[in-house]
Coordinates of C-alpha atoms and ligand atoms in Angstrom, one line a residue:
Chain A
X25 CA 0.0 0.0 0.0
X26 CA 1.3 3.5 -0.9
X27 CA 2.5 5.7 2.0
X28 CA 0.3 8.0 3.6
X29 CA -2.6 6.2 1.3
X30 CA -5.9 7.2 3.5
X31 CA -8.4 4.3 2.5
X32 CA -12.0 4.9 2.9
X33 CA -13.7 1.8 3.3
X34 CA -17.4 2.2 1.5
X35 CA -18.3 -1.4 0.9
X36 CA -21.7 -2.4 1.5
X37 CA -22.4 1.9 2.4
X38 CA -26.2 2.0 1.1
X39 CA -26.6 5.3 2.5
X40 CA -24.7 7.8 2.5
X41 CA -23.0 5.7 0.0
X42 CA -19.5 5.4 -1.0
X43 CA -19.2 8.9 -3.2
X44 CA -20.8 10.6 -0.3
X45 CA -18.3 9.1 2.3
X46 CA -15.6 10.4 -0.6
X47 CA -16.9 14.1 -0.6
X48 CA -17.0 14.1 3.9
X49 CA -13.2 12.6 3.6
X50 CA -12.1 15.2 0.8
X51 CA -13.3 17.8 2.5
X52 CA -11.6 17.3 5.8
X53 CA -8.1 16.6 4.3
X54 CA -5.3 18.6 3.3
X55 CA -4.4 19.9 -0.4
X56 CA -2.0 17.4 -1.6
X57 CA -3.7 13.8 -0.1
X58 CA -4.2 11.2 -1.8
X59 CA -6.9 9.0 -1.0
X60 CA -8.6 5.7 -2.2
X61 CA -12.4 4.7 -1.5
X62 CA -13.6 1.1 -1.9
X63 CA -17.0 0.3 -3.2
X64 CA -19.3 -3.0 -3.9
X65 CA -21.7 -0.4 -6.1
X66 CA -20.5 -0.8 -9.7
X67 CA -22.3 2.6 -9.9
X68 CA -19.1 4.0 -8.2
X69 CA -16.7 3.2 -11.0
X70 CA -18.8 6.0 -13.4
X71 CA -20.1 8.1 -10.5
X72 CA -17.2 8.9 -9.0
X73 CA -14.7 9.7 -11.1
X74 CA -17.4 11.9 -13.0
X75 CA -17.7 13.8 -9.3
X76 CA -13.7 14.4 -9.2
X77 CA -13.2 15.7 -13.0
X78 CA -16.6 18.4 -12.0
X79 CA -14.6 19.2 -8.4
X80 CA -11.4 19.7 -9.7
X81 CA -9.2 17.1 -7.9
X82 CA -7.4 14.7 -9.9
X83 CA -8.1 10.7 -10.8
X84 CA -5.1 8.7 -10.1
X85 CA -6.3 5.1 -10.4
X86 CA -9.3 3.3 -11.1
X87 CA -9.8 -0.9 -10.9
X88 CA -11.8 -3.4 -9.9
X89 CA -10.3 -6.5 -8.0
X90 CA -12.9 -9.0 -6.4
X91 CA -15.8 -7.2 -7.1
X92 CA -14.2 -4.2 -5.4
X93 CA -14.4 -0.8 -7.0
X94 CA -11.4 1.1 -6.2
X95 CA -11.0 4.3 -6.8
X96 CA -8.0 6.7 -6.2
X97 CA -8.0 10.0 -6.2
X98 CA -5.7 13.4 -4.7
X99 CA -6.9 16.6 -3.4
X100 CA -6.2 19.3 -5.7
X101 CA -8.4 22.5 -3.9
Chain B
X15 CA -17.3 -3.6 40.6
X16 CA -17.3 -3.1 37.4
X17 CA -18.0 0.9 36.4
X18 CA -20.4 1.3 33.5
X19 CA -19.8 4.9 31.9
X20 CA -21.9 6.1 29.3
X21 CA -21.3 9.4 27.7
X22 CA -23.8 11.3 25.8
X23 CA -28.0 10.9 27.2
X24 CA -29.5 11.1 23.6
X25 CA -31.1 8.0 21.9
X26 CA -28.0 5.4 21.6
X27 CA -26.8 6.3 25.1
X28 CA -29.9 6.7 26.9
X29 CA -31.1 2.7 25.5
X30 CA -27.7 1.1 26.3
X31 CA -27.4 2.3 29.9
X32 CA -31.8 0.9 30.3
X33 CA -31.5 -2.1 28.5
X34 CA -28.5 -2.9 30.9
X35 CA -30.1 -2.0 33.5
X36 CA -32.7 -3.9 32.9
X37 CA -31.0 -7.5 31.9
X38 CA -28.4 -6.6 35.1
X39 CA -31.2 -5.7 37.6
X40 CA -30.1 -8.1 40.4
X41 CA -26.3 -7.0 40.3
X42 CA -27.2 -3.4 40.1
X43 CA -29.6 -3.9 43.2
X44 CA -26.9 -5.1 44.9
X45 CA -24.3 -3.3 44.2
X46 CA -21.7 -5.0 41.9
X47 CA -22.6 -3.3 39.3
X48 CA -22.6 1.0 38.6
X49 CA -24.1 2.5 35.4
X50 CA -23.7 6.0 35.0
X51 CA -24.6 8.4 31.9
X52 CA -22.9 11.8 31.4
X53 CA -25.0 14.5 29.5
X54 CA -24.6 18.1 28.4
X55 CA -28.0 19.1 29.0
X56 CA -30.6 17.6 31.6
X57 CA -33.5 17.5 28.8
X58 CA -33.3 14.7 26.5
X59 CA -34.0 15.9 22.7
X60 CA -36.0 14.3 20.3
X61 CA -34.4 15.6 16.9
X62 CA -36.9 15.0 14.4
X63 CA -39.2 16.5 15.6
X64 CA -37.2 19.9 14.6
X65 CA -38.5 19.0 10.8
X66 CA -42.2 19.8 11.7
X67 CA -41.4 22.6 14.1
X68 CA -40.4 24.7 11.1
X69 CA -43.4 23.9 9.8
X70 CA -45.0 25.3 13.2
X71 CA -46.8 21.9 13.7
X72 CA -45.4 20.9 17.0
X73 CA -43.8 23.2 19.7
X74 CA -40.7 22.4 21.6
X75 CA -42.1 21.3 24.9
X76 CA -43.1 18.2 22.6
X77 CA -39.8 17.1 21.6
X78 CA -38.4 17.4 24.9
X79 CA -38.9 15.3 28.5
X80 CA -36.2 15.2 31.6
X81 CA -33.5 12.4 31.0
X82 CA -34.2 11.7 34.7
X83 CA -37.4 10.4 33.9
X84 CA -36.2 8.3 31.2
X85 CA -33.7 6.4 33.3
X86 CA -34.0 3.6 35.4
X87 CA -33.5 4.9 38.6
X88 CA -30.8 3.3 39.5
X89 CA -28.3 4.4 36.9
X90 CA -26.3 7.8 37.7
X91 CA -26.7 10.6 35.8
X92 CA -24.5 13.0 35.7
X93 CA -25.3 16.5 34.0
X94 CA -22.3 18.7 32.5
X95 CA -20.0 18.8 30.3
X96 CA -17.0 16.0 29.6
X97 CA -14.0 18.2 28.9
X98 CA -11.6 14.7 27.3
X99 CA -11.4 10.8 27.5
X100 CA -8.1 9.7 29.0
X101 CA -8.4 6.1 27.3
X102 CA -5.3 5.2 28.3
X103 CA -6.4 6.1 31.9
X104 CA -9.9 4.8 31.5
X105 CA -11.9 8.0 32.5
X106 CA -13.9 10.7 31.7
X107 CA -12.9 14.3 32.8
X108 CA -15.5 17.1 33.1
X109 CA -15.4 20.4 32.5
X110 CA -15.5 21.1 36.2
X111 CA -12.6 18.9 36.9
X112 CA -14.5 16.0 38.5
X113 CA -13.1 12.7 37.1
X114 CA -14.8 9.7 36.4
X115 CA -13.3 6.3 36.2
X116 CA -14.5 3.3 34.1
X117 CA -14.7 -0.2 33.4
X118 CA -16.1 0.1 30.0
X119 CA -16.8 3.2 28.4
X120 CA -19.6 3.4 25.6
X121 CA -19.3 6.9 23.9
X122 CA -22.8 8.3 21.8
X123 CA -22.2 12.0 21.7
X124 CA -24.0 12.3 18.5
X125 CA -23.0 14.6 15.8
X126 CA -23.2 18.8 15.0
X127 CA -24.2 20.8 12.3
X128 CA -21.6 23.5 11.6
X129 CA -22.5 25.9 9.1
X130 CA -19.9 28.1 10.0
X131 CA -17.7 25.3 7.4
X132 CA -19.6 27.0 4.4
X133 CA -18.7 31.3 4.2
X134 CA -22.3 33.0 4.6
X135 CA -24.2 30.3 5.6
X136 CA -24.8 31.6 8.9
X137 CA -25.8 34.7 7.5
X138 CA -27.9 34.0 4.2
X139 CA -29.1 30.9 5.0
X140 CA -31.6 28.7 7.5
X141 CA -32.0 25.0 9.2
X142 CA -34.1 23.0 10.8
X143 CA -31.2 21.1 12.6
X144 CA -31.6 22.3 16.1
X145 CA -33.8 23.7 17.9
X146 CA -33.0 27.9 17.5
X147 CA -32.4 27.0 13.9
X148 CA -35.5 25.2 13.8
X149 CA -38.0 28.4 14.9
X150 CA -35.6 30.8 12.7
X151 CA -36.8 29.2 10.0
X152 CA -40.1 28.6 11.4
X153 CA -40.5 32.1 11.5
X154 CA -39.3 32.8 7.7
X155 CA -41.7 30.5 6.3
X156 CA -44.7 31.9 8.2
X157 CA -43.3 35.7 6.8
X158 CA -43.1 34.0 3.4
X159 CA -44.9 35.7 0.2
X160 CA -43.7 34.0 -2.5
X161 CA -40.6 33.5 -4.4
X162 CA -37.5 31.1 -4.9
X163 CA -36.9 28.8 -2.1
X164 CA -33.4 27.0 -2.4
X165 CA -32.4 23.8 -1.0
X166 CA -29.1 22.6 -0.2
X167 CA -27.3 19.7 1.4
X168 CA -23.9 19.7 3.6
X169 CA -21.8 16.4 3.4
X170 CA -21.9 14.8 6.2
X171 CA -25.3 15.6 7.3
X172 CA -27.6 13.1 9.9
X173 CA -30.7 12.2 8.6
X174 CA -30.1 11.5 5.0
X175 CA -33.9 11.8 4.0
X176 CA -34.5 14.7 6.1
X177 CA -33.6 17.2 3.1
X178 CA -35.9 15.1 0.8
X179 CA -39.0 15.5 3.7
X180 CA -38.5 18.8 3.8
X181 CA -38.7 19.6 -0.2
X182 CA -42.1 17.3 -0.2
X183 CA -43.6 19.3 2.6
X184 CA -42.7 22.9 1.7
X185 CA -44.3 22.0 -1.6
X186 CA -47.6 20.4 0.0
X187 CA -47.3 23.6 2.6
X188 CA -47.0 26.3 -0.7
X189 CA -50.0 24.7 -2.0
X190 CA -51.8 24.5 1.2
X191 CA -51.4 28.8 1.8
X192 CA -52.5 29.3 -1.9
X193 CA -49.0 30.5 -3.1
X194 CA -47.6 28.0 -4.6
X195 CA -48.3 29.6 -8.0
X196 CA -46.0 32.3 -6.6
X197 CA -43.0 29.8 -5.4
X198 CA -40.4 28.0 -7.3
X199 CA -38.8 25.5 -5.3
X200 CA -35.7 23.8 -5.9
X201 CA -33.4 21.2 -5.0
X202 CA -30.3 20.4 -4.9
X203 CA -28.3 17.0 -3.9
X204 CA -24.2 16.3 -4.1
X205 CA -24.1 13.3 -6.0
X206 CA -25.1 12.2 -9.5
X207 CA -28.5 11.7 -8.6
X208 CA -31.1 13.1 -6.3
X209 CA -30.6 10.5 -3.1
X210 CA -27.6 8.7 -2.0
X211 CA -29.6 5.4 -2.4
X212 CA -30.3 4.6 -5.9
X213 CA -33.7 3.1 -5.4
X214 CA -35.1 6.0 -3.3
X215 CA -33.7 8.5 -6.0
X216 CA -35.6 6.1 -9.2
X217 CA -38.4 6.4 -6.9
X218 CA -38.8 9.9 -5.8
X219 CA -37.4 11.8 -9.3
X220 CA -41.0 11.3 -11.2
X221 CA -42.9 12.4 -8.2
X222 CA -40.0 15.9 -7.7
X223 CA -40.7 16.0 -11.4
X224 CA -44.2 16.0 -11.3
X225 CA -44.3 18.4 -8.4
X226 CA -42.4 20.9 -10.4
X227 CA -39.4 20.9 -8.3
X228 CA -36.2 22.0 -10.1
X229 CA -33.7 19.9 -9.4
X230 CA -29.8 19.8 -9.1
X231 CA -27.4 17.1 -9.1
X232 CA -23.7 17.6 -7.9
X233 CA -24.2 20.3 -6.3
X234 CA -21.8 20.6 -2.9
X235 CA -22.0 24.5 -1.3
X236 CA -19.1 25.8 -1.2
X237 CA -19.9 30.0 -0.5
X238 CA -22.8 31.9 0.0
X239 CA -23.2 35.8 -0.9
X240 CA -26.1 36.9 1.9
X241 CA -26.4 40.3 0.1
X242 CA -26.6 38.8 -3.6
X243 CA -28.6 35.8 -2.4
X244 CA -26.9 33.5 -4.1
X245 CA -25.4 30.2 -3.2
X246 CA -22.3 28.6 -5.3
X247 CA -21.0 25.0 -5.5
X248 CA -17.8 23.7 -5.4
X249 CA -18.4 22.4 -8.6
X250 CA -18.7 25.7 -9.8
X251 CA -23.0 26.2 -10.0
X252 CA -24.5 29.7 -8.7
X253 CA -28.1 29.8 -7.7
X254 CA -30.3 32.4 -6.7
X255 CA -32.4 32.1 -4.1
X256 CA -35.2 34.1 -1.9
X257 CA -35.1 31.9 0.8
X258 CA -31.8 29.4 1.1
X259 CA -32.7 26.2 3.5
X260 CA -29.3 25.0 3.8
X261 CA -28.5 21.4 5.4
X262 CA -25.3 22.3 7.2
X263 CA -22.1 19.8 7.1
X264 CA -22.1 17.9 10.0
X265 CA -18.7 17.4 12.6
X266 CA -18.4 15.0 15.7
X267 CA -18.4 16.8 18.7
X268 CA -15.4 18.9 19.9
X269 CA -14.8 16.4 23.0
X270 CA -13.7 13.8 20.5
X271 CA -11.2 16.3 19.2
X272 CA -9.7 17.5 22.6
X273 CA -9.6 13.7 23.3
X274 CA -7.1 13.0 20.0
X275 CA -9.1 10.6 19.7
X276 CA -11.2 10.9 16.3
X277 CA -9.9 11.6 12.8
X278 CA -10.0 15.8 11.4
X279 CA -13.9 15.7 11.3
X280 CA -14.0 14.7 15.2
X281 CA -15.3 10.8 13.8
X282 CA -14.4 7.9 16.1
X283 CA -12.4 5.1 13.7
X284 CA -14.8 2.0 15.2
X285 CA -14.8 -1.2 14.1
X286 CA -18.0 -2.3 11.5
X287 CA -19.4 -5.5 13.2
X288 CA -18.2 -5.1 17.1
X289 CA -18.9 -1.4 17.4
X290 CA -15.7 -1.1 19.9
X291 CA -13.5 1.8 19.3
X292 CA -10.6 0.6 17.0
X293 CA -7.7 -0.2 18.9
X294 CA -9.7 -0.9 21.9
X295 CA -11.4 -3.5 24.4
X296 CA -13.5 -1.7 26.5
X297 CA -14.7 1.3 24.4
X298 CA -17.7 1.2 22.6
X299 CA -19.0 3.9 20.0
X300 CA -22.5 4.0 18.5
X301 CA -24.6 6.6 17.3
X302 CA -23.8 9.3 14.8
X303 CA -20.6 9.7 16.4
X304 CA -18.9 6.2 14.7
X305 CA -17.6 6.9 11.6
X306 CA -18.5 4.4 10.0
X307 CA -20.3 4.5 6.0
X308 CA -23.8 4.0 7.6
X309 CA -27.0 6.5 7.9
X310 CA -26.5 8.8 11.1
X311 CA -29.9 8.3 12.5
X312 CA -31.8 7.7 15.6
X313 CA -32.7 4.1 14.4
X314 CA -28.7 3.2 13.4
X315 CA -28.3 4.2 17.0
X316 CA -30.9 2.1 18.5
X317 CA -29.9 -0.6 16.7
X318 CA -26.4 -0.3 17.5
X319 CA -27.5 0.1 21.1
X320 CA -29.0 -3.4 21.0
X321 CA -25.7 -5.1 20.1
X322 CA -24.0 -2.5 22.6
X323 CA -26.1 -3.6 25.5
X324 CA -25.7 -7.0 24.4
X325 CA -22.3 -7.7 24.5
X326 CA -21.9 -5.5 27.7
X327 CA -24.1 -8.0 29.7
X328 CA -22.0 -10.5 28.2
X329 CA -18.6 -9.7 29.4
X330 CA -20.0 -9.1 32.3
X331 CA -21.2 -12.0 32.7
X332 CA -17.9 -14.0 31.8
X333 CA -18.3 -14.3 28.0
X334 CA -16.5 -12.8 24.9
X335 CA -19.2 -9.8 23.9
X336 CA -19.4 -11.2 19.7
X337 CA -22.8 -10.2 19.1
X338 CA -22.2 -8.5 16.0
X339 CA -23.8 -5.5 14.1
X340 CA -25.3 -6.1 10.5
X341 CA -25.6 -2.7 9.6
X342 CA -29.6 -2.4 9.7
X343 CA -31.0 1.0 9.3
X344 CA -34.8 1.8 9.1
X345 CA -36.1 5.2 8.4
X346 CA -39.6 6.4 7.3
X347 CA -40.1 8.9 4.5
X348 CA -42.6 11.5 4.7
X349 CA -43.2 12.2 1.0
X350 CA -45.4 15.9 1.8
X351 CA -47.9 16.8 4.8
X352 CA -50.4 13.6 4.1
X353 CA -48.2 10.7 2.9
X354 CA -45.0 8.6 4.1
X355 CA -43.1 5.6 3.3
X356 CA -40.4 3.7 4.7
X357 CA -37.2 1.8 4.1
X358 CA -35.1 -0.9 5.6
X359 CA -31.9 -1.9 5.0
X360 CA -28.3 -3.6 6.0
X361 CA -24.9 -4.1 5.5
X362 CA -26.3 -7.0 2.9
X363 CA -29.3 -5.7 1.4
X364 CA -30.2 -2.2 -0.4
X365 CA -33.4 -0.6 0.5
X366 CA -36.9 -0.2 -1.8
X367 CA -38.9 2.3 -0.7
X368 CA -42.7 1.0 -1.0
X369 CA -45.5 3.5 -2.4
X370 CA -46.6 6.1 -0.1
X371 CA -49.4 5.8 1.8
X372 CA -51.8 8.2 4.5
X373 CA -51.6 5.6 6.9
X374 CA -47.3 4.8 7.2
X375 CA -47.6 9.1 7.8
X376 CA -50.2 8.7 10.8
X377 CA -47.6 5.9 11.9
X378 CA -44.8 7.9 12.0
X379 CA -46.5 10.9 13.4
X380 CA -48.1 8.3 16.0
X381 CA -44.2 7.0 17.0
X382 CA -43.1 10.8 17.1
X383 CA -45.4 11.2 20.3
X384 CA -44.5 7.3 21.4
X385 CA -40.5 8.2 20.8
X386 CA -40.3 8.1 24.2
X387 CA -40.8 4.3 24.7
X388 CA -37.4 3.9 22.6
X389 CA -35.1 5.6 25.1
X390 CA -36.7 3.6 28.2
X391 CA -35.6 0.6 26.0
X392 CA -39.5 -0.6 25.9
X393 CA -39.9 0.0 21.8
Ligands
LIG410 C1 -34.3 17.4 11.8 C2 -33.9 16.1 12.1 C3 -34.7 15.0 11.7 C4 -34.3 13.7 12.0 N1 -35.2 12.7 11.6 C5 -34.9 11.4 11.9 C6 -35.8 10.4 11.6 O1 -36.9 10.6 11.1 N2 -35.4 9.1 11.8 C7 -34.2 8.8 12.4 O2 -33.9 7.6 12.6 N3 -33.3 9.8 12.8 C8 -33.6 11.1 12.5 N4 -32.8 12.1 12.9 C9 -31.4 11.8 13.4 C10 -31.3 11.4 14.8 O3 -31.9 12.4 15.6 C11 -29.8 11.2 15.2 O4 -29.2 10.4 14.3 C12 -29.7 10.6 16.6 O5 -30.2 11.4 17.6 C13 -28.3 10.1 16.9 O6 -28.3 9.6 18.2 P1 -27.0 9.6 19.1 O7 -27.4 8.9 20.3 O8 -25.8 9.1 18.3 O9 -26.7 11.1 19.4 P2 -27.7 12.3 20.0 O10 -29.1 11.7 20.1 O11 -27.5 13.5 19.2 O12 -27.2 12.4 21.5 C14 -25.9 12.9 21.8 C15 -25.8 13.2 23.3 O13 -24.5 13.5 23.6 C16 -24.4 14.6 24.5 N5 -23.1 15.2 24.5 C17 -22.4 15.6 23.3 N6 -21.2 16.1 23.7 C18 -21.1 16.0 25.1 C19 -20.1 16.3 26.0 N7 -19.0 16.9 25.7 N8 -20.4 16.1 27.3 C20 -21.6 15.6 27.7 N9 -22.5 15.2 26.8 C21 -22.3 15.4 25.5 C22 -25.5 15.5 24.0 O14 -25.9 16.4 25.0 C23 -26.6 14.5 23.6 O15 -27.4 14.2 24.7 C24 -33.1 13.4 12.7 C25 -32.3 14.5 13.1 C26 -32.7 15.8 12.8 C27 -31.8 16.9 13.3

């Protein structure tokens, strides 16, 4: 796992859901962090990289392993 | 004996330290056991009812009742305010310097809404997320003429329908004054779709839509101008608005902080399926204070307070405390001033909202005045 790699674990979220659980983390870090969330919504791997190009932070990674959505992503603003 | 300590009186806290009390009734009697719940204020709150209040359909003598009263009388209570956890000391110091020692320590001291997070909210905009924020905007809609009224919500917010009821009301309540000709009503949501749970948003956007409520997706506030009356997203959207009802973001509560224990939003790192504190064995964390990917709502906490109580009584008793949480959430829906519906869901299985009917609304308004039965651990 990368250093300093904050994961937000969303699997199985219903509600608030994983993309919502992205925005609370985003918000609440520092310019600069890189972060990856985790999702078992296959809705996630279009959702929320469409959420990061609007909000201006950057997409750094996006795969699927197990079923797993995950999604990495740093802080740009 | 063993010290209960239970900090934070409001509905997760208030049903662990009852149902305990209840299932440990011999050992409290005699003394080898001690339960005691600490609490900012000496009323116990129930929260939803701050949603009608706007609406000036209930006052706030009915959402309130003396945390006394709801206790067993046996378990301590403790009024004031805890200054900071020592974990490593296993106690709870107050504000006035007392300190109190525990056993096992079940924290449930609920969330905040900060507006102050987004510039101008304070100023241009209004809530229904506590009590004073509540009649302000109770008072704003009974002054209301007409015009643009603006929805917003703050990410992380308790509640997650509670913007959703709110839309579906104020557009039952325009039509029910006779100015709903005169009111445009919109609403906004931060994801890609209109509810964080894909079902309820298929479900509800044909009934928004037929309403004639604007709608707009990806929309997280970022600044609000009071004197321009406009409201802008991070994503870079600016809407005008007459009157701005603006779900603030949400923090844990500043204890958490001063304790180092949470992460930057003051959220306790707890463990999905145990509910203990990560890192610990005799902490316990339920409640909108967790922060885990689940609703914050009073039935989350209720649940969770189940398992809590559970696996207290357990390890008191000699065993392991595994009963483990599956996540269940239920939460009703009130889809304008008539109708409601409900939904129910788990760590396993998504919600469906079924159609909305006149008689899941007199349910829920019928619970609002039985609420009290939850926190006495009897419903
Ligand atoms: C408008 C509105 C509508 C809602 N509608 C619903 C609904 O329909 N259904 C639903 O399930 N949920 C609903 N909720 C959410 C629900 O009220 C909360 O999720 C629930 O109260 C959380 O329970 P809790 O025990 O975690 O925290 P709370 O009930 O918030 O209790 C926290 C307690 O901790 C105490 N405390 C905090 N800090 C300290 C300190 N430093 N020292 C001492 N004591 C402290 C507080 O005084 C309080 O007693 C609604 C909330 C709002 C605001």
């Amino acid at each position: 796992m990368t250093e300093g790699l904050k994961v937000i674990d969303a699997r199985n979220s219903f509600c608030p859901g994983p993309l919502m659980e992205l925005i609370k983390e985003i918000r609440q870090e520092q310019v600069g962090a890189v972060m990856e969330v985790w999702s078992s919504d296959a809705g996630s791997a279009k959702d929320i990289p469409e959420w990061i190009r609007r909000a201006g932070h950057e997409l750094l990674a996006s795969v699927a392993e197990d079923g797993i959505f995950k999604i990495r992503v740093k802080k740009l603003r | 004996m063993p010290n209960i300590v239970i900090l934070g009186g409001g509905v997760g806290g208030t049903i662990v330290a009852n149902q305990v009390a209840r299932q440990m009734r011999n050992e409290l009697k005699n003394g080898d056991l001690s339960i005691t719940v600490i609490t900012e204020s000496a009323q116990h709150v129930y929260q939803p009812m701050f949603l009608y209040m706007a609406f000036d359909q209930v006052v706030p003598a009915d959402a309130k009742k003396p945390e006394r009263e709801l206790l067993d009388r046996r378990i301590n209570l403790v009024v004031g305010a805890a200054e900071r956890i020592d974990a490593a000391g296993n106690a709870v110091w107050m504000a006035d310097g007392t300190r109190i020692a525990y056993d096992y320590l079940v924290i449930a001291t609920g969330s905040r809404p900060d507006p102050e997070q987004v510039p101008g909210l304070t100023d241009g905009g209004y809530h229904f997320y506590t009590e004073e924020a509540a009649l302000r905007l109770r008072q704003a809609l009974h002054d209301f003429q007409g015009g643009r009224i603006v929805v917003t919500v703050g990410v992380p917010h308790k509640c997650p329908v509670a913007p959703l009821e709110f839309v579906l009301m104020v557009d039952d309540w325009a039509k029910a004054r006779g100015i709903r000709e005169k009111t445009e009503v919109v609403y906004t949501y931060p994801i890609g779709r209109v509810h964080s749970i894909a079902t309820v948003a298929e479900w509800v956007e044909p009934i928004l839509d037929g309403r004639g409520i604007e709608t707009h997706i990806f929309f997280n506030p970022e600044t609000v101008d009071p004197q321009a009356q406009t409201i802008t997203s991070l994503e870079g959207e600016t809407l005008r608005y007459d009157l701005l009802v603006a779900v603030p973001p949400h923090t844990g509560q500043a204890v958490i902080g001063r304790s180092g224990l949470g992460d930057s939003g003051g959220w306790l790192a707890t463990d999905r399926a145990s509910l203990r504190l990560q890192g610990s064995d005799n902490v316990f964390v339920l409640g909108d204070a967790t922060n885990l990917p689940i609703s914050k709502a009073g039935s989350t906490a209720h649940f969770e307070a189940d398992v809590v109580a559970s696996n207290l009584v357990n390890l008191l008793r000699g065993g392991l405390g595994s009963v483990r949480y599956d996540g269940k959430v239920f939460c009703f829906i009130e889809t304008g001033l008539k109708k409601a519906t409900f939904i129910t869901f788990d760590y396993a299985n998504p919600p469906t909202p079924v159609e909305a009917t006149e008689m899941i609304h007199l349910y829920k308004l019928a619970y609002n005045r039985l609420y009290w039965l939850t926190p006495a651990g009897l419903l």
